[in-house]
Amino acid sequence: RGAWAGLAAAVAALALGLAVSVWRRRPRPVREVLFFPSQPVCTEALLAEAVGPGAVTRPCRCPLPRGDCSLSRLLRRLLSACRSLELCLFTFSSPQLARAVQLLHRRGVRVRVVTDAQSMEMRGSQIGLLRHAGIQVRHDQESGYMHHKFAIVDGRMLLTGSLNWTTQAIQNNRENVMVVEDHEYVKAFLDEFERIWEEYNPRNYIFFP
Amino acid sequence: RGAWAGLAAAVAALALGLAVSVWRRRPRPVREVLFFPSQPVCTEALLAEAVGPGAVTRPCRCPLPRGDCSLSRLLRRLLSACRSLELCLFTFSSPQLARAVQLLHRRGVRVRVVTDAQSMEMRGSQIGLLRHAGIQVRHDQESGYMHHKFAIVDGRMLLTGSLNWTTQAIQNNRENVMVVEDHEYVKAFLDEFERIWEEYNPRNYIFFP
């Protein structure tokens, strides 16, 4: 009986040790908040690096600093996409963010964009360029605004907050972007994206005579 | 030796059982996303209920439905405040949300509001009413917008997203508000609030001749 009890104790200790070890090795989900305004920085090196290992890159000669900031962090999160990128954006006029999105599209990432019709027609909007590059874009036909500002990377990471994707907002406004890897939040936003994507299907557009 | 091993096994099993039981009983932090537009609803009963047990309440005779919706959920989360409420809002013109905030102030909750100077001057803004009620308000003096849209309840729960606190946004726009009880996110936003609160201290205002 003593031997059995000893064996039981050893097994219990082993199981406990194993559970703790598995739990500690699990990669911790990202929980980050990016606050803006972000100082103007040169993002050429960051974008060139994301093109791929075979890309020819020339160092940029502009006088802007290269440091780490909220914009460069946001770009890095976006550029980590391997398979899919859903964008649901009220306004999209930042050339730096648009270049990152086009780069992902060229790399074979499935990019889908939902935006607001009124905002899309404003000067500086990058939506036309994205469409020209072959990226799928859908927009509302509603009187209210499509006011979301979120992105979903690989169905795994949510980027959401108050920030419209404009240079004005990035460099001048008080803004926030949360980086979230929690499955429940990601799923809620992905479901919202799919709902809107289907509602804004061009099949449903109404054209007035 | 057998007896000792048996005892060790019993203690290990007991500790494991206790740990599992404590872990399971811990209240699960709220993880919720409210999506808008929200249908127009009557929030009179909800607000009256929040005044307190001794309050005289008359049933509202308006024809609006009383159902559960994103606005009523947002109101309930706000009205759960017992000690403190930090508001960092680009635009605040929703009369329903302003009544909830005044109610909390009267109930003794410490309310602090940070807002955007340009937006504050717009027609329908509730900021003047809040100030009149004795609530502390601070605003920017910057060319960029104070574009955040977040609230922190009792230093414990964060409400943040794309939603400006206007009836237009609540009833007509596609919007989101995340309800977050994660300590790391709450702390990041609370720190941002305190930074802005200090920067917008009236001591630092510049008055031009």
Short mmCIF file of C-alpha atoms in Angstrom, two decimals:
data_model
loop_
_atom_site.label_atom_id
_atom_site.label_comp_id
_atom_site.label_asym_id
_atom_site.label_seq_id
_atom_site.Cartn_x
_atom_site.Cartn_y
_atom_site.Cartn_z
CA ARG A 1 0.00 0.00 0.00
CA GLY A 2 2.91 2.30 0.85
CA ALA A 3 4.45 1.77 -2.59
CA TRP A 4 1.16 2.61 -4.32
CA ALA A 5 0.78 5.81 -2.30
CA GLY A 6 4.37 6.77 -3.16
CA LEU A 7 3.69 6.16 -6.83
CA ALA A 8 0.49 8.26 -6.64
CA ALA A 9 2.43 11.13 -5.02
CA ALA A 10 5.11 10.96 -7.71
CA VAL A 11 2.49 10.96 -10.52
CA ALA A 12 0.62 13.90 -8.95
CA ALA A 13 3.86 15.90 -8.59
CA LEU A 14 4.85 15.08 -12.19
CA ALA A 15 1.43 16.11 -13.56
CA LEU A 16 1.54 19.38 -11.59
CA GLY A 17 5.05 20.15 -12.83
CA LEU A 18 4.08 19.40 -16.41
CA ALA A 19 0.95 21.59 -16.23
CA VAL A 20 2.94 24.53 -14.82
CA SER A 21 5.65 24.11 -17.46
CA VAL A 22 3.11 24.01 -20.36
CA TRP A 23 1.28 27.02 -18.94
CA ARG A 24 4.51 29.04 -18.63
CA ARG A 25 5.72 28.20 -22.14
CA ARG A 26 2.49 29.29 -23.85
CA PRO A 27 3.28 32.54 -25.72
CA ARG A 28 1.63 35.42 -23.91
CA PRO A 29 -1.03 37.13 -26.08
CA VAL A 30 -0.13 40.69 -27.06
CA ARG A 31 -1.81 43.39 -24.97
CA GLU A 32 -0.62 46.82 -26.07
CA VAL A 33 -2.01 50.33 -26.44
CA LEU A 34 -0.50 52.78 -28.93
CA PHE A 35 -1.11 56.43 -28.10
CA PHE A 36 -0.89 59.28 -30.56
CA PRO A 37 0.21 61.91 -31.67
CA SER A 38 3.27 60.12 -32.97
CA GLN A 39 6.33 62.13 -34.01
CA PRO A 40 7.00 62.27 -37.78
CA VAL A 41 9.45 59.45 -38.62
CA CYS A 42 10.99 57.95 -41.76
CA THR A 43 9.36 54.57 -42.39
CA GLU A 44 11.23 53.74 -45.63
CA ALA A 45 13.54 51.15 -44.04
CA LEU A 46 10.62 49.49 -42.27
CA LEU A 47 8.60 49.22 -45.50
CA ALA A 48 11.61 48.09 -47.59
CA GLU A 49 12.39 45.38 -45.04
CA ALA A 50 8.81 44.11 -45.37
CA VAL A 51 9.08 43.67 -49.15
CA GLY A 52 11.15 40.53 -48.60
CA PRO A 53 14.75 39.27 -48.40
CA GLY A 54 15.45 39.64 -52.15
CA ALA A 55 14.42 43.29 -52.37
CA VAL A 56 16.92 45.94 -53.47
CA THR A 57 16.85 48.69 -50.83
CA ARG A 58 18.56 52.04 -50.90
CA PRO A 59 18.97 53.92 -47.63
CA CYS A 60 16.61 56.89 -47.49
CA ARG A 61 18.31 60.29 -47.31
CA CYS A 62 15.43 62.23 -45.74
CA PRO A 63 16.19 64.14 -42.53
CA LEU A 64 13.41 62.48 -40.44
CA PRO A 65 14.39 60.35 -37.43
CA ARG A 66 14.12 56.52 -37.68
CA GLY A 67 13.21 55.78 -34.08
CA ASP A 68 10.51 53.59 -32.63
CA CYS A 69 7.11 55.32 -32.25
CA SER A 70 3.40 54.56 -32.29
CA LEU A 71 3.22 54.81 -36.10
CA SER A 72 6.16 52.43 -36.64
CA ARG A 73 4.65 49.99 -34.14
CA LEU A 74 1.28 50.11 -35.91
CA LEU A 75 3.04 49.51 -39.26
CA ARG A 76 4.98 46.53 -37.85
CA ARG A 77 1.78 44.94 -36.53
CA LEU A 78 0.10 45.37 -39.91
CA LEU A 79 3.11 44.08 -41.84
CA SER A 80 3.12 40.91 -39.72
CA ALA A 81 0.10 39.71 -41.77
CA CYS A 82 0.73 36.44 -43.64
CA ARG A 83 -2.70 35.37 -44.86
CA SER A 84 -5.48 37.93 -44.42
CA LEU A 85 -6.17 41.55 -43.55
CA GLU A 86 -9.62 43.01 -42.94
CA LEU A 87 -9.83 46.82 -42.79
CA CYS A 88 -12.95 48.62 -41.61
CA LEU A 89 -12.04 52.30 -41.77
CA PHE A 90 -14.04 55.51 -41.75
CA THR A 91 -11.17 57.50 -43.35
CA PHE A 92 -8.03 56.23 -45.05
CA SER A 93 -5.68 58.93 -46.36
CA SER A 94 -2.29 58.09 -44.77
CA PRO A 95 0.16 57.35 -47.64
CA GLN A 96 2.45 55.37 -45.30
CA LEU A 97 -0.32 53.04 -44.14
CA ALA A 98 -1.64 52.71 -47.72
CA ARG A 99 1.82 51.64 -48.93
CA ALA A 100 1.93 48.97 -46.23
CA VAL A 101 -1.49 47.65 -47.31
CA GLN A 102 -0.50 47.57 -51.01
CA LEU A 103 2.71 45.76 -50.07
CA LEU A 104 0.72 43.08 -48.22
CA HIS A 105 -1.61 42.71 -51.22
CA ARG A 106 1.40 42.18 -53.51
CA ARG A 107 2.81 39.65 -51.06
CA GLY A 108 -0.37 37.57 -51.56
CA VAL A 109 -2.22 38.54 -48.36
CA ARG A 110 -6.01 38.57 -48.92
CA VAL A 111 -6.93 42.22 -48.22
CA ARG A 112 -10.56 43.37 -47.90
CA VAL A 113 -11.50 47.00 -47.18
CA VAL A 114 -14.79 48.45 -45.94
CA THR A 115 -15.06 52.24 -45.84
CA ASP A 116 -17.43 55.19 -45.67
CA ALA A 117 -18.79 56.55 -48.98
CA GLN A 118 -18.65 60.25 -48.01
CA SER A 119 -15.13 59.99 -46.59
CA MET A 120 -13.92 58.00 -49.62
CA GLU A 121 -14.66 60.97 -51.89
CA MET A 122 -12.55 63.39 -49.87
CA ARG A 123 -9.26 64.79 -51.17
CA GLY A 124 -6.25 62.70 -50.22
CA SER A 125 -8.23 59.48 -49.80
CA GLN A 126 -6.10 56.43 -50.62
CA ILE A 127 -9.12 54.25 -51.46
CA GLY A 128 -8.84 54.93 -55.22
CA LEU A 129 -5.18 53.86 -55.22
CA LEU A 130 -6.01 50.66 -53.34
CA ARG A 131 -8.77 49.80 -55.82
CA HIS A 132 -6.40 50.58 -58.70
CA ALA A 133 -3.93 48.10 -57.17
CA GLY A 134 -6.64 45.41 -57.33
CA ILE A 135 -7.69 45.43 -53.68
CA GLN A 136 -11.37 44.69 -52.94
CA VAL A 137 -13.19 47.69 -51.45
CA ARG A 138 -16.82 47.98 -50.38
CA HIS A 139 -18.61 51.05 -49.03
CA ASP A 140 -21.90 52.02 -47.41
CA GLN A 141 -24.94 53.66 -49.00
CA GLU A 142 -26.30 54.88 -45.69
CA SER A 143 -26.96 58.35 -44.30
CA GLY A 144 -25.06 57.46 -41.11
CA TYR A 145 -21.28 57.07 -41.11
CA MET A 146 -19.38 53.80 -41.34
CA HIS A 147 -17.36 55.11 -38.40
CA HIS A 148 -15.38 51.99 -37.32
CA LYS A 149 -11.58 52.19 -37.31
CA PHE A 150 -10.32 48.63 -36.99
CA ALA A 151 -8.05 46.09 -38.68
CA ILE A 152 -7.81 42.34 -38.22
CA VAL A 153 -4.50 40.61 -38.99
CA ASP A 154 -4.62 36.89 -39.92
CA GLY A 155 -7.90 36.45 -37.99
CA ARG A 156 -5.70 36.58 -34.90
CA MET A 157 -4.88 40.18 -33.97
CA LEU A 158 -7.22 43.14 -33.66
CA LEU A 159 -6.07 46.77 -34.05
CA THR A 160 -8.83 49.15 -32.99
CA GLY A 161 -9.41 52.53 -31.37
CA SER A 162 -10.13 56.19 -32.10
CA LEU A 163 -7.52 56.66 -34.85
CA ASN A 164 -8.63 57.42 -38.38
CA TRP A 165 -5.86 56.45 -40.79
CA THR A 166 -4.87 60.02 -41.73
CA THR A 167 -1.55 61.83 -41.35
CA GLN A 168 -3.38 64.64 -39.51
CA ALA A 169 -4.65 62.20 -36.87
CA ILE A 170 -1.33 60.33 -36.57
CA GLN A 171 0.79 63.46 -36.13
CA ASN A 172 -1.53 65.95 -34.41
CA ASN A 173 -4.39 64.31 -32.51
CA ARG A 174 -4.70 62.58 -29.15
CA GLU A 175 -5.65 59.07 -30.27
CA ASN A 176 -5.44 55.44 -29.20
CA VAL A 177 -5.09 52.08 -30.94
CA MET A 178 -5.44 48.90 -28.91
CA VAL A 179 -3.55 45.80 -30.03
CA VAL A 180 -5.60 42.79 -28.93
CA GLU A 181 -4.96 39.06 -29.38
CA ASP A 182 -7.88 37.91 -27.26
CA HIS A 183 -9.96 35.41 -29.25
CA GLU A 184 -13.36 36.66 -28.00
CA TYR A 185 -12.77 40.29 -29.01
CA VAL A 186 -11.21 39.29 -32.35
CA LYS A 187 -14.20 37.06 -33.16
CA ALA A 188 -16.72 39.81 -32.30
CA PHE A 189 -15.01 42.27 -34.67
CA LEU A 190 -14.52 39.65 -37.41
CA ASP A 191 -18.24 38.78 -37.24
CA GLU A 192 -19.08 42.51 -37.49
CA PHE A 193 -16.76 42.81 -40.50
CA GLU A 194 -18.39 39.85 -42.29
CA ARG A 195 -21.89 41.26 -41.56
CA ILE A 196 -20.95 44.66 -43.03
CA TRP A 197 -19.02 43.08 -45.94
CA GLU A 198 -22.15 41.15 -46.93
CA GLU A 199 -24.49 44.12 -46.43
CA TYR A 200 -22.25 46.33 -48.58
CA ASN A 201 -22.12 43.76 -51.39
CA PRO A 202 -22.44 45.71 -54.68
CA ARG A 203 -25.35 43.37 -55.53
CA ASN A 204 -27.28 45.30 -52.87
CA TYR A 205 -26.36 48.81 -54.09
CA ILE A 206 -29.25 50.94 -55.23
CA PHE A 207 -28.63 53.13 -58.26
CA PHE A 208 -30.93 56.10 -58.68
CA PRO A 209 -31.93 57.14 -62.20
CA ARG B 1 7.93 5.64 4.60
CA GLY B 2 4.68 4.38 3.03
CA ALA B 3 2.61 6.49 5.38
CA TRP B 4 4.66 9.60 4.55
CA ALA B 5 4.24 9.04 0.82
CA GLY B 6 0.50 8.56 1.30
CA LEU B 7 0.32 11.80 3.25
CA ALA B 8 2.29 13.62 0.54
CA ALA B 9 -0.08 12.29 -2.14
CA ALA B 10 -3.10 13.40 -0.11
CA VAL B 11 -1.63 16.90 0.42
CA ALA B 12 -0.75 17.25 -3.28
CA ALA B 13 -4.27 16.20 -4.33
CA LEU B 14 -5.82 18.58 -1.80
CA ALA B 15 -3.67 21.51 -2.96
CA LEU B 16 -4.52 20.79 -6.60
CA GLY B 17 -8.23 20.57 -5.84
CA LEU B 18 -8.12 23.82 -3.87
CA ALA B 19 -6.23 25.65 -6.65
CA VAL B 20 -8.74 24.49 -9.28
CA SER B 21 -11.68 25.46 -7.06
CA VAL B 22 -10.28 28.97 -6.37
CA TRP B 23 -9.48 29.46 -10.06
CA ARG B 24 -13.00 28.44 -11.10
CA ARG B 25 -14.73 30.64 -8.53
CA ARG B 26 -12.82 33.79 -9.54
CA PRO B 27 -15.36 36.07 -11.30
CA ARG B 28 -14.59 36.10 -15.01
CA PRO B 29 -13.55 39.59 -16.19
CA VAL B 30 -16.07 41.21 -18.56
CA ARG B 31 -15.16 40.97 -22.25
CA GLU B 32 -17.92 42.53 -24.34
CA VAL B 33 -18.25 44.56 -27.53
CA LEU B 34 -21.24 46.85 -28.11
CA PHE B 35 -21.99 47.56 -31.76
CA PHE B 36 -24.00 50.49 -33.02
CA PRO B 37 -26.33 51.82 -34.47
CA SER B 38 -28.60 51.10 -31.54
CA GLN B 39 -32.38 51.37 -31.97
CA PRO B 40 -34.03 54.36 -30.21
CA VAL B 41 -35.21 53.16 -26.78
CA CYS B 42 -36.78 54.70 -23.69
CA THR B 43 -34.11 54.83 -20.96
CA GLU B 44 -36.28 56.56 -18.30
CA ALA B 45 -36.80 53.41 -16.20
CA LEU B 46 -33.10 52.58 -16.35
CA LEU B 47 -32.10 56.08 -15.19
CA ALA B 48 -34.81 56.25 -12.50
CA GLU B 49 -33.70 52.87 -11.12
CA ALA B 50 -30.15 54.23 -10.83
CA VAL B 51 -31.20 57.22 -8.70
CA GLY B 52 -31.54 54.88 -5.72
CA PRO B 53 -34.10 52.85 -3.74
CA GLY B 54 -35.85 55.89 -2.19
CA ALA B 55 -36.53 57.67 -5.49
CA VAL B 56 -40.08 58.44 -6.59
CA THR B 57 -40.45 57.09 -10.13
CA ARG B 58 -43.35 57.53 -12.52
CA PRO B 59 -43.63 55.16 -15.48
CA CYS B 60 -42.74 56.97 -18.72
CA ARG B 61 -45.59 57.20 -21.22
CA CYS B 62 -43.45 57.67 -24.35
CA PRO B 63 -44.05 55.23 -27.23
CA LEU B 64 -40.40 54.07 -27.50
CA PRO B 65 -39.59 50.40 -26.78
CA ARG B 66 -37.85 49.48 -23.46
CA GLY B 67 -35.80 46.55 -24.73
CA ASP B 68 -32.14 45.72 -24.22
CA CYS B 69 -29.80 47.35 -26.76
CA SER B 70 -26.25 48.67 -27.07
CA LEU B 71 -27.21 52.08 -25.61
CA SER B 72 -28.94 50.57 -22.56
CA ARG B 73 -25.95 48.26 -22.01
CA LEU B 74 -23.55 51.19 -22.22
CA LEU B 75 -25.71 53.12 -19.73
CA ARG B 76 -25.81 50.17 -17.32
CA ARG B 77 -22.01 49.83 -17.41
CA LEU B 78 -21.62 53.56 -16.68
CA LEU B 79 -24.22 53.54 -13.92
CA SER B 80 -22.37 50.71 -12.17
CA ALA B 81 -19.77 53.32 -11.02
CA CYS B 82 -19.49 53.61 -7.21
CA ARG B 83 -16.38 55.72 -6.68
CA SER B 84 -14.89 57.31 -9.81
CA LEU B 85 -15.55 58.02 -13.47
CA GLU B 86 -12.98 59.39 -15.90
CA LEU B 87 -14.32 60.57 -19.26
CA CYS B 88 -12.03 61.45 -22.15
CA LEU B 89 -14.38 62.39 -24.99
CA PHE B 90 -13.96 64.25 -28.26
CA THR B 91 -17.70 65.06 -28.47
CA PHE B 92 -20.37 64.79 -25.79
CA SER B 93 -23.86 65.81 -26.87
CA SER B 94 -26.06 62.79 -25.98
CA PRO B 95 -28.64 63.98 -23.40
CA GLN B 96 -29.21 60.41 -22.16
CA LEU B 97 -25.53 59.80 -21.43
CA ALA B 98 -25.19 63.30 -19.89
CA ARG B 99 -28.09 62.56 -17.50
CA ALA B 100 -26.35 59.35 -16.42
CA VAL B 101 -23.13 61.26 -15.71
CA GLN B 102 -24.95 63.97 -13.71
CA LEU B 103 -26.74 61.27 -11.75
CA LEU B 104 -23.43 59.65 -10.82
CA HIS B 105 -22.03 63.04 -9.78
CA ARG B 106 -25.05 63.60 -7.50
CA ARG B 107 -24.59 60.10 -6.08
CA GLY B 108 -21.09 61.17 -4.92
CA VAL B 109 -19.02 59.53 -7.66
CA ARG B 110 -15.89 61.58 -8.46
CA VAL B 111 -16.39 62.53 -12.12
CA ARG B 112 -13.64 64.12 -14.21
CA VAL B 113 -14.10 65.06 -17.88
CA VAL B 114 -11.51 65.84 -20.55
CA THR B 115 -12.80 67.09 -23.90
CA ASP B 116 -11.90 68.88 -27.11
CA ALA B 117 -12.18 72.69 -27.14
CA GLN B 118 -13.55 73.00 -30.69
CA SER B 119 -16.12 70.26 -30.18
CA MET B 120 -17.17 71.69 -26.80
CA GLU B 121 -18.35 74.89 -28.50
CA MET B 122 -20.66 73.07 -30.91
CA ARG B 123 -24.43 73.28 -30.64
CA GLY B 124 -25.95 70.54 -28.50
CA SER B 125 -22.79 69.96 -26.46
CA GLN B 126 -23.60 68.79 -22.93
CA ILE B 127 -20.31 70.08 -21.49
CA GLY B 128 -21.83 73.38 -20.31
CA LEU B 129 -24.57 71.51 -18.42
CA LEU B 130 -22.03 69.22 -16.77
CA ARG B 131 -19.94 72.21 -15.66
CA HIS B 132 -23.09 73.92 -14.38
CA ALA B 133 -23.81 70.82 -12.30
CA GLY B 134 -20.39 71.20 -10.66
CA ILE B 135 -18.50 68.53 -12.60
CA GLN B 136 -14.81 69.18 -13.27
CA VAL B 137 -14.06 69.61 -16.99
CA ARG B 138 -10.73 70.30 -18.69
CA HIS B 139 -10.06 70.87 -22.40
CA ASP B 140 -7.17 71.18 -24.82
CA GLN B 141 -5.61 74.31 -26.29
CA GLU B 142 -4.07 72.45 -29.21
CA SER B 143 -4.55 72.66 -32.97
CA GLY B 144 -4.98 68.87 -33.14
CA TYR B 145 -8.11 67.20 -31.80
CA MET B 146 -8.48 65.55 -28.40
CA HIS B 147 -10.01 62.62 -30.29
CA HIS B 148 -10.17 59.88 -27.61
CA LYS B 149 -13.56 58.36 -26.77
CA PHE B 150 -13.11 56.43 -23.56
CA ALA B 151 -14.48 56.11 -20.03
CA ILE B 152 -13.02 54.40 -16.97
CA VAL B 153 -15.40 53.15 -14.26
CA ASP B 154 -14.01 52.80 -10.71
CA GLY B 155 -10.46 52.36 -12.08
CA ARG B 156 -11.61 48.85 -12.99
CA MET B 157 -13.55 48.89 -16.26
CA LEU B 158 -12.66 50.55 -19.55
CA LEU B 159 -15.26 51.57 -22.16
CA THR B 160 -13.54 52.56 -25.40
CA GLY B 161 -14.01 52.52 -29.17
CA SER B 162 -15.08 54.60 -32.14
CA LEU B 163 -18.28 56.03 -30.61
CA ASN B 164 -18.56 59.75 -29.95
CA TRP B 165 -21.22 60.33 -27.32
CA THR B 166 -23.79 61.88 -29.67
CA THR B 167 -27.33 60.77 -30.51
CA GLN B 168 -26.40 60.87 -34.22
CA ALA B 169 -23.59 58.35 -33.66
CA ILE B 170 -25.64 56.13 -31.32
CA GLN B 171 -28.66 55.90 -33.61
CA ASN B 172 -27.20 56.19 -37.13
CA ASN B 173 -23.53 55.22 -37.35
CA ARG B 174 -21.65 51.93 -37.48
CA GLU B 175 -19.69 52.13 -34.24
CA ASN B 176 -18.09 49.97 -31.56
CA VAL B 177 -17.48 50.23 -27.83
CA MET B 178 -15.32 47.61 -26.12
CA VAL B 179 -15.99 46.79 -22.47
CA VAL B 180 -12.67 45.73 -20.94
CA GLU B 181 -11.82 44.64 -17.41
CA ASP B 182 -8.22 43.67 -18.15
CA HIS B 183 -5.91 45.42 -15.69
CA GLU B 184 -3.13 46.16 -18.21
CA TYR B 185 -5.42 47.94 -20.68
CA VAL B 186 -7.25 49.84 -17.91
CA LYS B 187 -3.94 51.04 -16.46
CA ALA B 188 -2.64 52.22 -19.86
CA PHE B 189 -5.78 54.34 -20.42
CA LEU B 190 -5.85 55.61 -16.83
CA ASP B 191 -2.22 56.72 -17.16
CA GLU B 192 -3.08 58.49 -20.44
CA PHE B 193 -6.02 60.20 -18.72
CA GLU B 194 -3.86 61.44 -15.83
CA ARG B 195 -1.19 62.72 -18.28
CA ILE B 196 -3.80 64.68 -20.26
CA TRP B 197 -5.61 65.85 -17.10
CA GLU B 198 -2.35 67.36 -15.84
CA GLU B 199 -1.40 68.87 -19.22
CA TYR B 200 -4.84 70.49 -19.53
CA ASN B 201 -4.64 71.98 -16.04
CA PRO B 202 -6.04 75.55 -16.29
CA ARG B 203 -2.77 76.72 -14.69
CA ASN B 204 -1.16 75.89 -18.05
CA TYR B 205 -3.75 77.67 -20.24
CA ILE B 206 -2.40 80.55 -22.27
CA PHE B 207 -4.66 83.59 -22.60
CA PHE B 208 -3.96 85.86 -25.51
CA PRO B 209 -4.42 89.60 -25.02
#
